[in-house]
Each structure stands twice: as structure tokens, then as C-alpha cells.
Amino acid sequence: KILNALRGYFLGKSDPFLPLNCFSLDALTPFTRSVILGTRRIPKGAAVTYTEFARMLGLPPSCRRAVGGALGRNPLPLFFPCHRIVGRAGLGGFSSGHGWKRRLLAHEEAEVG
């Protein structure tokens, strides 16, 4: 299942979303879990800022740093696409490094301001 999901993603056919019961996020705090799960609401090819993402989650914009910290604990960045959240004036952080974030966004043809 996982290999097929990744293959489909890198062939440009789909997001590598598997059913949530394929993953265990139990080791994460409830806040971190909700932030990471929220990344699935951002469509492939889209990019939103940390502030926009905080608002999407129903949080005040001032929570953007806490959201960024939670995203930094994402154990499965391809399955929970935190690379789609970017800084207001640049890429922002990414646990797998800026090179990977750039490649993933380019692969999805996402426009980053």
C-alpha cells in the first residue's frame, strides 16, 4: 500500500494519502496531532502560509509559531504534507531540509510567493 501510494504521488497521479489507520500518531500531543492531520486539507499544488494554516485550523494568527513547531515534529512528511505550509517571505522550515521542500513543491507545481 505504502509503495503504491508513493509511486502514484511521484508519477503525478495522486496524493500519497493512506487511510489514517495505517499510521499511529499516538506519540504526539493532541495539538501536534491536530496540526499534522490538518495538512491533509491543503490540496496538492497549493501552498499556504503558517498564518493562513493557523486560521484554517481555527487558531488565531498568533499561533503560527506553535503551528510551525508542531509541523517540525511531523513523522511522515509525505503522507502529512507539511511542505505545503510556507513562510510569508520564503520557504519556512522543513524537517527534511529546504532542498526536499523545494523539490516537493516543484513536483506539485505549487506557486510559492
CSV table of N, CA, C and O in Angstrom, one decimal:
chain,number,residue,atom,x,y,z
A,1,LYS,N,0.8,-1.2,0.0
A,1,LYS,CA,0.0,0.0,0.0
A,1,LYS,C,0.9,1.3,0.0
A,1,LYS,O,0.6,2.2,-0.8
A,2,ILE,N,1.8,1.3,0.9
A,2,ILE,CA,2.7,2.5,1.0
A,2,ILE,C,3.4,2.7,-0.3
A,2,ILE,O,3.5,3.8,-0.8
A,3,LEU,N,4.1,1.7,-0.8
A,3,LEU,CA,4.8,1.9,-2.1
A,3,LEU,C,4.0,2.3,-3.2
A,3,LEU,O,4.3,3.1,-4.0
A,4,ASN,N,2.8,1.7,-3.3
A,4,ASN,CA,1.8,2.2,-4.4
A,4,ASN,C,1.4,3.6,-4.2
A,4,ASN,O,1.3,4.3,-5.2
A,5,ALA,N,1.2,4.0,-3.0
A,5,ALA,CA,0.8,5.4,-2.7
A,5,ALA,C,2.0,6.4,-3.1
A,5,ALA,O,1.7,7.4,-3.8
A,6,LEU,N,3.2,6.0,-2.8
A,6,LEU,CA,4.4,6.8,-3.1
A,6,LEU,C,4.6,6.8,-4.6
A,6,LEU,O,4.9,7.9,-5.2
A,7,ARG,N,4.5,5.7,-5.2
A,7,ARG,CA,4.6,5.6,-6.7
A,7,ARG,C,3.6,6.5,-7.4
A,7,ARG,O,4.0,7.3,-8.3
A,8,GLY,N,2.4,6.4,-7.0
A,8,GLY,CA,1.3,7.3,-7.6
A,8,GLY,C,1.6,8.7,-7.4
A,8,GLY,O,1.5,9.5,-8.3
A,9,TYR,N,2.1,9.1,-6.2
A,9,TYR,CA,2.5,10.5,-6.0
A,9,TYR,C,3.6,11.0,-6.9
A,9,TYR,O,3.5,12.0,-7.6
A,10,PHE,N,4.7,10.2,-7.0
A,10,PHE,CA,5.8,10.7,-7.8
A,10,PHE,C,5.6,10.5,-9.3
A,10,PHE,O,6.3,11.2,-10.1
A,11,LEU,N,4.6,9.8,-9.7
A,11,LEU,CA,4.2,9.8,-11.1
A,11,LEU,C,3.2,10.9,-11.4
A,11,LEU,O,2.7,11.0,-12.5
A,12,GLY,N,2.8,11.6,-10.3
A,12,GLY,CA,1.9,12.8,-10.5
A,12,GLY,C,0.4,12.4,-10.6
A,12,GLY,O,-0.4,13.2,-11.0
A,13,LYS,N,0.1,11.2,-10.1
A,13,LYS,CA,-1.3,10.7,-10.2
A,13,LYS,C,-2.1,11.1,-9.0
A,13,LYS,O,-3.3,11.3,-9.2
A,14,SER,N,-1.5,11.1,-7.8
A,14,SER,CA,-2.4,11.3,-6.7
A,14,SER,C,-1.5,11.8,-5.5
A,14,SER,O,-0.3,11.7,-5.5
A,15,ASP,N,-2.2,12.2,-4.4
A,15,ASP,CA,-1.5,12.4,-3.2
A,15,ASP,C,-1.2,11.0,-2.5
A,15,ASP,O,-2.0,10.1,-2.7
A,16,PRO,N,-0.2,10.9,-1.7
A,16,PRO,CA,0.1,9.6,-1.1
A,16,PRO,C,-0.7,9.4,0.2
A,16,PRO,O,-0.2,9.0,1.2
A,17,PHE,N,-2.0,9.8,0.2
A,17,PHE,CA,-2.8,9.6,1.4
A,17,PHE,C,-3.3,8.2,1.5
A,17,PHE,O,-3.9,7.6,0.6
A,18,LEU,N,-2.9,7.6,2.6
A,18,LEU,CA,-3.4,6.3,3.0
A,18,LEU,C,-4.4,6.5,4.1
A,18,LEU,O,-4.5,7.5,4.8
A,19,PRO,N,-5.3,5.5,4.3
A,19,PRO,CA,-6.2,5.6,5.5
A,19,PRO,C,-5.5,5.9,6.8
A,19,PRO,O,-4.4,5.4,7.0
A,20,LEU,N,-6.1,6.7,7.6
A,20,LEU,CA,-5.4,7.1,8.9
A,20,LEU,C,-5.1,5.9,9.7
A,20,LEU,O,-4.2,5.9,10.5
A,21,ASN,N,-5.8,4.8,9.6
A,21,ASN,CA,-5.5,3.6,10.4
A,21,ASN,C,-4.2,2.9,10.0
A,21,ASN,O,-3.8,2.0,10.7
A,22,CYS,N,-3.5,3.4,9.0
A,22,CYS,CA,-2.2,2.9,8.6
A,22,CYS,C,-1.1,3.5,9.4
A,22,CYS,O,0.0,3.1,9.3
A,23,PHE,N,-1.4,4.6,10.2
A,23,PHE,CA,-0.4,5.3,10.9
A,23,PHE,C,-0.8,5.4,12.4
A,23,PHE,O,-2.0,5.4,12.7
A,24,SER,N,0.2,5.5,13.2
A,24,SER,CA,0.0,5.8,14.6
A,24,SER,C,0.6,7.1,14.9
A,24,SER,O,1.8,7.3,14.8
A,25,LEU,N,-0.2,8.0,15.3
A,25,LEU,CA,0.3,9.3,15.7
A,25,LEU,C,0.1,9.5,17.2
A,25,LEU,O,0.1,10.6,17.8
A,26,ASP,N,-0.1,8.4,17.9
A,26,ASP,CA,-0.4,8.4,19.4
A,26,ASP,C,0.7,9.0,20.2
A,26,ASP,O,0.5,9.5,21.3
A,27,ALA,N,2.0,9.0,19.7
A,27,ALA,CA,3.1,9.5,20.5
A,27,ALA,C,3.1,11.1,20.5
A,27,ALA,O,3.8,11.7,21.2
A,28,LEU,N,2.2,11.7,19.7
A,28,LEU,CA,2.2,13.1,19.6
A,28,LEU,C,1.2,13.7,20.5
A,28,LEU,O,0.2,13.0,20.9
A,29,THR,N,1.4,15.0,20.9
A,29,THR,CA,0.4,15.6,21.7
A,29,THR,C,-0.9,15.9,20.9
A,29,THR,O,-0.8,15.9,19.7
A,30,PRO,N,-2.0,16.0,21.5
A,30,PRO,CA,-3.2,16.3,20.8
A,30,PRO,C,-3.1,17.5,19.8
A,30,PRO,O,-3.6,17.5,18.7
A,31,PHE,N,-2.4,18.6,20.3
A,31,PHE,CA,-2.3,19.8,19.5
A,31,PHE,C,-1.4,19.4,18.2
A,31,PHE,O,-1.8,19.7,17.1
A,32,THR,N,-0.3,18.8,18.4
A,32,THR,CA,0.6,18.4,17.3
A,32,THR,C,-0.2,17.5,16.3
A,32,THR,O,-0.1,17.6,15.1
A,33,ARG,N,-0.9,16.5,16.9
A,33,ARG,CA,-1.6,15.6,16.0
A,33,ARG,C,-2.7,16.4,15.2
A,33,ARG,O,-2.8,16.1,14.0
A,34,SER,N,-3.4,17.3,15.8
A,34,SER,CA,-4.4,18.0,15.0
A,34,SER,C,-3.8,18.9,13.9
A,34,SER,O,-4.3,19.0,12.8
A,35,VAL,N,-2.6,19.5,14.2
A,35,VAL,CA,-1.9,20.3,13.2
A,35,VAL,C,-1.5,19.4,12.1
A,35,VAL,O,-1.7,19.7,10.9
A,36,ILE,N,-0.8,18.3,12.4
A,36,ILE,CA,-0.3,17.4,11.3
A,36,ILE,C,-1.5,16.8,10.5
A,36,ILE,O,-1.4,16.8,9.3
A,37,LEU,N,-2.6,16.4,11.1
A,37,LEU,CA,-3.7,15.9,10.4
A,37,LEU,C,-4.3,17.0,9.5
A,37,LEU,O,-4.8,16.7,8.4
A,38,GLY,N,-4.2,18.2,10.0
A,38,GLY,CA,-4.8,19.4,9.2
A,38,GLY,C,-4.1,19.6,7.9
A,38,GLY,O,-4.6,20.2,7.0
A,39,THR,N,-2.8,19.1,7.8
A,39,THR,CA,-2.1,19.3,6.5
A,39,THR,C,-2.8,18.6,5.3
A,39,THR,O,-2.6,19.0,4.2
A,40,ARG,N,-3.6,17.6,5.6
A,40,ARG,CA,-4.3,16.9,4.6
A,40,ARG,C,-5.4,17.7,3.9
A,40,ARG,O,-5.9,17.3,2.9
A,41,ARG,N,-5.7,18.8,4.5
A,41,ARG,CA,-6.8,19.7,4.0
A,41,ARG,C,-6.2,20.6,2.9
A,41,ARG,O,-7.0,21.3,2.2
A,42,ILE,N,-4.9,20.7,2.8
A,42,ILE,CA,-4.3,21.6,1.7
A,42,ILE,C,-4.1,20.7,0.5
A,42,ILE,O,-3.4,19.7,0.5
A,43,PRO,N,-4.7,21.1,-0.6
A,43,PRO,CA,-4.7,20.3,-1.8
A,43,PRO,C,-3.3,20.3,-2.5
A,43,PRO,O,-2.5,21.3,-2.3
A,44,LYS,N,-3.0,19.2,-3.2
A,44,LYS,CA,-1.8,19.1,-3.9
A,44,LYS,C,-1.7,20.3,-4.9
A,44,LYS,O,-2.6,20.7,-5.5
A,45,GLY,N,-0.5,20.9,-4.9
A,45,GLY,CA,-0.2,22.0,-5.8
A,45,GLY,C,-0.5,23.4,-5.1
A,45,GLY,O,-0.3,24.4,-5.8
A,46,ALA,N,-1.0,23.3,-3.9
A,46,ALA,CA,-1.3,24.6,-3.2
A,46,ALA,C,-0.2,24.8,-2.1
A,46,ALA,O,0.4,23.8,-1.6
A,47,ALA,N,0.0,26.0,-1.7
A,47,ALA,CA,0.9,26.4,-0.6
A,47,ALA,C,0.2,27.5,0.2
A,47,ALA,O,-0.4,28.4,-0.4
A,48,VAL,N,0.2,27.4,1.5
A,48,VAL,CA,-0.4,28.4,2.3
A,48,VAL,C,0.7,28.8,3.4
A,48,VAL,O,1.6,28.1,3.7
A,49,THR,N,0.5,30.0,3.9
A,49,THR,CA,1.5,30.5,4.9
A,49,THR,C,1.1,29.9,6.2
A,49,THR,O,0.0,29.4,6.4
A,50,TYR,N,2.0,30.0,7.2
A,50,TYR,CA,1.8,29.5,8.5
A,50,TYR,C,0.6,30.2,9.1
A,50,TYR,O,-0.2,29.6,9.8
A,51,THR,N,0.5,31.5,8.9
A,51,THR,CA,-0.7,32.2,9.4
A,51,THR,C,-2.0,31.8,8.8
A,51,THR,O,-3.0,31.5,9.5
A,52,GLU,N,-2.0,31.6,7.5
A,52,GLU,CA,-3.2,31.1,6.8
A,52,GLU,C,-3.6,29.7,7.3
A,52,GLU,O,-4.7,29.4,7.5
A,53,PHE,N,-2.6,28.8,7.5
A,53,PHE,CA,-2.8,27.5,8.0
A,53,PHE,C,-3.4,27.5,9.4
A,53,PHE,O,-4.3,26.8,9.7
A,54,ALA,N,-2.8,28.4,10.3
A,54,ALA,CA,-3.3,28.5,11.6
A,54,ALA,C,-4.8,28.9,11.6
A,54,ALA,O,-5.7,28.3,12.3
A,55,ARG,N,-5.2,29.8,10.7
A,55,ARG,CA,-6.6,30.2,10.5
A,55,ARG,C,-7.4,29.0,10.0
A,55,ARG,O,-8.6,28.9,10.5
A,56,MET,N,-6.9,28.3,9.1
A,56,MET,CA,-7.6,27.1,8.6
A,56,MET,C,-8.0,26.1,9.7
A,56,MET,O,-9.0,25.4,9.7
A,57,LEU,N,-7.1,26.1,10.7
A,57,LEU,CA,-7.3,25.2,11.9
A,57,LEU,C,-8.1,25.8,12.9
A,57,LEU,O,-8.4,25.2,14.0
A,58,GLY,N,-8.6,27.0,12.7
A,58,GLY,CA,-9.4,27.7,13.7
A,58,GLY,C,-8.6,28.3,14.8
A,58,GLY,O,-9.2,28.6,15.9
A,59,LEU,N,-7.4,28.6,14.6
A,59,LEU,CA,-6.5,29.2,15.6
A,59,LEU,C,-6.2,30.6,15.2
A,59,LEU,O,-6.3,31.0,14.0
A,60,PRO,N,-5.9,31.5,16.2
A,60,PRO,CA,-5.5,32.8,15.9
A,60,PRO,C,-4.2,32.9,15.1
A,60,PRO,O,-3.4,32.0,15.3
A,61,PRO,N,-4.0,33.9,14.3
A,61,PRO,CA,-2.7,34.0,13.6
A,61,PRO,C,-1.5,34.0,14.5
A,61,PRO,O,-0.4,33.5,14.0
A,62,SER,N,-1.7,34.4,15.7
A,62,SER,CA,-0.5,34.5,16.6
A,62,SER,C,0.0,33.1,16.9
A,62,SER,O,1.1,32.9,17.5
A,63,CYS,N,-0.8,32.0,16.6
A,63,CYS,CA,-0.3,30.6,16.8
A,63,CYS,C,0.6,30.1,15.7
A,63,CYS,O,0.9,28.9,15.8
A,64,ARG,N,1.0,30.9,14.8
A,64,ARG,CA,1.7,30.4,13.6
A,64,ARG,C,3.0,29.8,14.1
A,64,ARG,O,3.5,28.8,13.5
A,65,ARG,N,3.7,30.3,15.1
A,65,ARG,CA,4.9,29.7,15.6
A,65,ARG,C,4.7,28.3,16.2
A,65,ARG,O,5.4,27.4,16.0
A,66,ALA,N,3.6,28.2,17.0
A,66,ALA,CA,3.3,26.9,17.6
A,66,ALA,C,2.9,25.9,16.5
A,66,ALA,O,3.3,24.7,16.6
A,67,VAL,N,2.2,26.4,15.5
A,67,VAL,CA,1.9,25.5,14.3
A,67,VAL,C,3.2,25.0,13.7
A,67,VAL,O,3.4,23.9,13.4
A,68,GLY,N,4.1,26.0,13.5
A,68,GLY,CA,5.4,25.6,12.8
A,68,GLY,C,6.2,24.6,13.7
A,68,GLY,O,6.8,23.6,13.2
A,69,GLY,N,6.1,24.8,15.0
A,69,GLY,CA,6.8,23.8,15.9
A,69,GLY,C,6.2,22.4,15.8
A,69,GLY,O,6.9,21.4,15.8
A,70,ALA,N,4.9,22.4,15.7
A,70,ALA,CA,4.2,21.1,15.6
A,70,ALA,C,4.5,20.5,14.3
A,70,ALA,O,4.7,19.2,14.2
A,71,LEU,N,4.5,21.2,13.2
A,71,LEU,CA,4.9,20.7,11.9
A,71,LEU,C,6.3,20.1,11.9
A,71,LEU,O,6.5,19.1,11.2
A,72,GLY,N,7.2,20.7,12.6
A,72,GLY,CA,8.5,20.2,12.7
A,72,GLY,C,8.6,18.8,13.4
A,72,GLY,O,9.6,18.1,13.2
A,73,ARG,N,7.6,18.4,14.0
A,73,ARG,CA,7.5,17.0,14.6
A,73,ARG,C,6.8,16.0,13.8
A,73,ARG,O,6.5,14.9,14.2
A,74,ASN,N,6.5,16.4,12.5
A,74,ASN,CA,5.7,15.5,11.6
A,74,ASN,C,6.6,14.3,11.3
A,74,ASN,O,7.6,14.4,10.7
A,75,PRO,N,6.2,13.1,11.7
A,75,PRO,CA,7.0,11.9,11.5
A,75,PRO,C,6.9,11.4,10.1
A,75,PRO,O,7.8,10.6,9.6
A,76,LEU,N,5.9,11.8,9.3
A,76,LEU,CA,5.7,11.3,7.9
A,76,LEU,C,5.4,12.4,6.9
A,76,LEU,O,4.2,12.5,6.5
A,77,PRO,N,6.3,13.3,6.6
A,77,PRO,CA,6.0,14.5,5.8
A,77,PRO,C,5.4,14.2,4.4
A,77,PRO,O,4.8,15.1,3.9
A,78,LEU,N,5.6,13.1,3.8
A,78,LEU,CA,5.0,12.9,2.5
A,78,LEU,C,3.5,12.5,2.7
A,78,LEU,O,2.7,12.8,1.8
A,79,PHE,N,3.2,11.8,3.8
A,79,PHE,CA,1.8,11.4,4.0
A,79,PHE,C,1.0,12.5,4.7
A,79,PHE,O,-0.2,12.5,4.6
A,80,PHE,N,1.7,13.4,5.4
A,80,PHE,CA,1.0,14.5,6.0
A,80,PHE,C,1.8,15.7,5.5
A,80,PHE,O,2.8,16.1,6.0
A,81,PRO,N,1.4,16.3,4.4
A,81,PRO,CA,2.2,17.2,3.6
A,81,PRO,C,2.5,18.6,4.2
A,81,PRO,O,2.0,19.7,3.7
A,82,CYS,N,3.3,18.6,5.2
A,82,CYS,CA,3.7,19.9,5.8
A,82,CYS,C,4.5,20.8,4.9
A,82,CYS,O,4.7,22.0,5.2
A,83,HIS,N,5.1,20.2,3.8
A,83,HIS,CA,5.8,21.1,2.9
A,83,HIS,C,5.0,22.1,2.2
A,83,HIS,O,5.5,23.1,1.7
A,84,ARG,N,3.7,21.9,2.3
A,84,ARG,CA,2.7,22.9,1.6
A,84,ARG,C,2.5,24.1,2.5
A,84,ARG,O,1.8,25.0,2.1
A,85,ILE,N,3.1,24.2,3.7
A,85,ILE,CA,3.0,25.4,4.5
A,85,ILE,C,4.3,26.1,4.4
A,85,ILE,O,5.4,25.5,4.7
A,86,VAL,N,4.2,27.4,4.0
A,86,VAL,CA,5.4,28.1,3.8
A,86,VAL,C,5.4,29.4,4.6
A,86,VAL,O,4.4,29.8,5.1
A,87,GLY,N,6.6,30.0,4.6
A,87,GLY,CA,6.7,31.3,5.3
A,87,GLY,C,6.1,32.5,4.5
A,87,GLY,O,6.0,32.3,3.2
A,88,ARG,N,5.9,33.6,5.1
A,88,ARG,CA,5.3,34.7,4.4
A,88,ARG,C,6.4,35.3,3.4
A,88,ARG,O,6.0,35.7,2.3
A,89,ALA,N,7.6,35.2,3.7
A,89,ALA,CA,8.7,35.7,2.9
A,89,ALA,C,9.7,34.7,2.4
A,89,ALA,O,10.8,34.9,2.2
A,90,GLY,N,9.3,33.4,2.4
A,90,GLY,CA,10.2,32.4,1.9
A,90,GLY,C,9.6,31.0,2.2
A,90,GLY,O,8.4,30.9,2.6
A,91,LEU,N,10.5,30.0,2.1
A,91,LEU,CA,10.0,28.6,2.3
A,91,LEU,C,9.6,28.3,3.7
A,91,LEU,O,8.7,27.5,3.9
A,92,GLY,N,10.2,28.8,4.7
A,92,GLY,CA,10.0,28.4,6.1
A,92,GLY,C,10.7,27.1,6.3
A,92,GLY,O,11.5,26.7,5.5
A,93,GLY,N,10.5,26.5,7.4
A,93,GLY,CA,11.3,25.3,7.8
A,93,GLY,C,10.7,24.0,7.2
A,93,GLY,O,9.6,24.0,6.6
A,94,PHE,N,11.5,23.0,7.3
A,94,PHE,CA,11.1,21.6,6.9
A,94,PHE,C,12.0,20.6,7.5
A,94,PHE,O,13.3,20.8,7.4
A,95,SER,N,11.5,19.6,8.1
A,95,SER,CA,12.3,18.7,8.9
A,95,SER,C,13.3,17.9,8.0
A,95,SER,O,14.3,17.5,8.4
A,96,SER,N,12.9,17.8,6.7
A,96,SER,CA,13.8,17.0,5.8
A,96,SER,C,14.7,18.0,5.0
A,96,SER,O,15.5,17.5,4.1
A,97,GLY,N,14.7,19.2,5.3
A,97,GLY,CA,15.6,20.2,4.7
A,97,GLY,C,14.9,21.0,3.6
A,97,GLY,O,13.9,20.5,3.0
A,98,HIS,N,15.5,22.2,3.3
A,98,HIS,CA,14.9,23.1,2.3
A,98,HIS,C,15.0,22.5,0.9
A,98,HIS,O,14.1,22.7,0.1
A,99,GLY,N,16.0,21.7,0.6
A,99,GLY,CA,16.1,21.1,-0.7
A,99,GLY,C,14.9,20.2,-1.0
A,99,GLY,O,14.3,20.3,-2.1
A,100,TRP,N,14.6,19.3,-0.1
A,100,TRP,CA,13.4,18.5,-0.2
A,100,TRP,C,12.1,19.3,-0.4
A,100,TRP,O,11.2,18.9,-1.2
A,101,LYS,N,12.0,20.3,0.5
A,101,LYS,CA,10.8,21.1,0.4
A,101,LYS,C,10.6,21.7,-0.9
A,101,LYS,O,9.5,21.7,-1.5
A,102,ARG,N,11.7,22.3,-1.4
A,102,ARG,CA,11.7,22.9,-2.8
A,102,ARG,C,11.3,21.9,-3.8
A,102,ARG,O,10.5,22.1,-4.7
A,103,ARG,N,11.9,20.7,-3.8
A,103,ARG,CA,11.6,19.6,-4.8
A,103,ARG,C,10.2,19.2,-4.7
A,103,ARG,O,9.5,19.0,-5.8
A,104,LEU,N,9.7,19.0,-3.5
A,104,LEU,CA,8.3,18.5,-3.4
A,104,LEU,C,7.3,19.6,-3.9
A,104,LEU,O,6.3,19.3,-4.6
A,105,LEU,N,7.5,20.9,-3.6
A,105,LEU,CA,6.7,21.9,-4.1
A,105,LEU,C,6.8,22.1,-5.6
A,105,LEU,O,5.8,22.3,-6.3
A,106,ALA,N,8.0,21.9,-6.1
A,106,ALA,CA,8.2,22.0,-7.6
A,106,ALA,C,7.5,20.8,-8.3
A,106,ALA,O,6.8,20.9,-9.3
A,107,HIS,N,7.6,19.6,-7.7
A,107,HIS,CA,6.9,18.4,-8.2
A,107,HIS,C,5.4,18.6,-8.3
A,107,HIS,O,4.8,18.2,-9.2
A,108,GLU,N,4.9,19.3,-7.3
A,108,GLU,CA,3.4,19.6,-7.2
A,108,GLU,C,3.0,20.8,-8.0
A,108,GLU,O,1.9,21.2,-8.1
A,109,GLU,N,4.0,21.5,-8.6
A,109,GLU,CA,3.8,22.7,-9.3
A,109,GLU,C,3.1,23.8,-8.5
A,109,GLU,O,2.3,24.5,-9.0
A,110,ALA,N,3.5,23.8,-7.2
A,110,ALA,CA,2.9,24.8,-6.3
A,110,ALA,C,3.5,26.1,-6.5
A,110,ALA,O,4.8,26.2,-6.7
A,111,GLU,N,2.7,27.2,-6.5
A,111,GLU,CA,3.2,28.5,-6.6
A,111,GLU,C,3.5,29.0,-5.2
A,111,GLU,O,2.6,29.1,-4.3
A,112,VAL,N,4.8,29.4,-4.9
A,112,VAL,CA,5.2,29.9,-3.6
A,112,VAL,C,5.5,31.4,-3.8
A,112,VAL,O,6.4,31.7,-4.6
A,113,GLY,N,4.8,32.3,-3.0
A,113,GLY,CA,5.0,33.7,-3.2
A,113,GLY,C,6.3,34.1,-2.8
A,113,GLY,O,7.3,34.4,-3.2
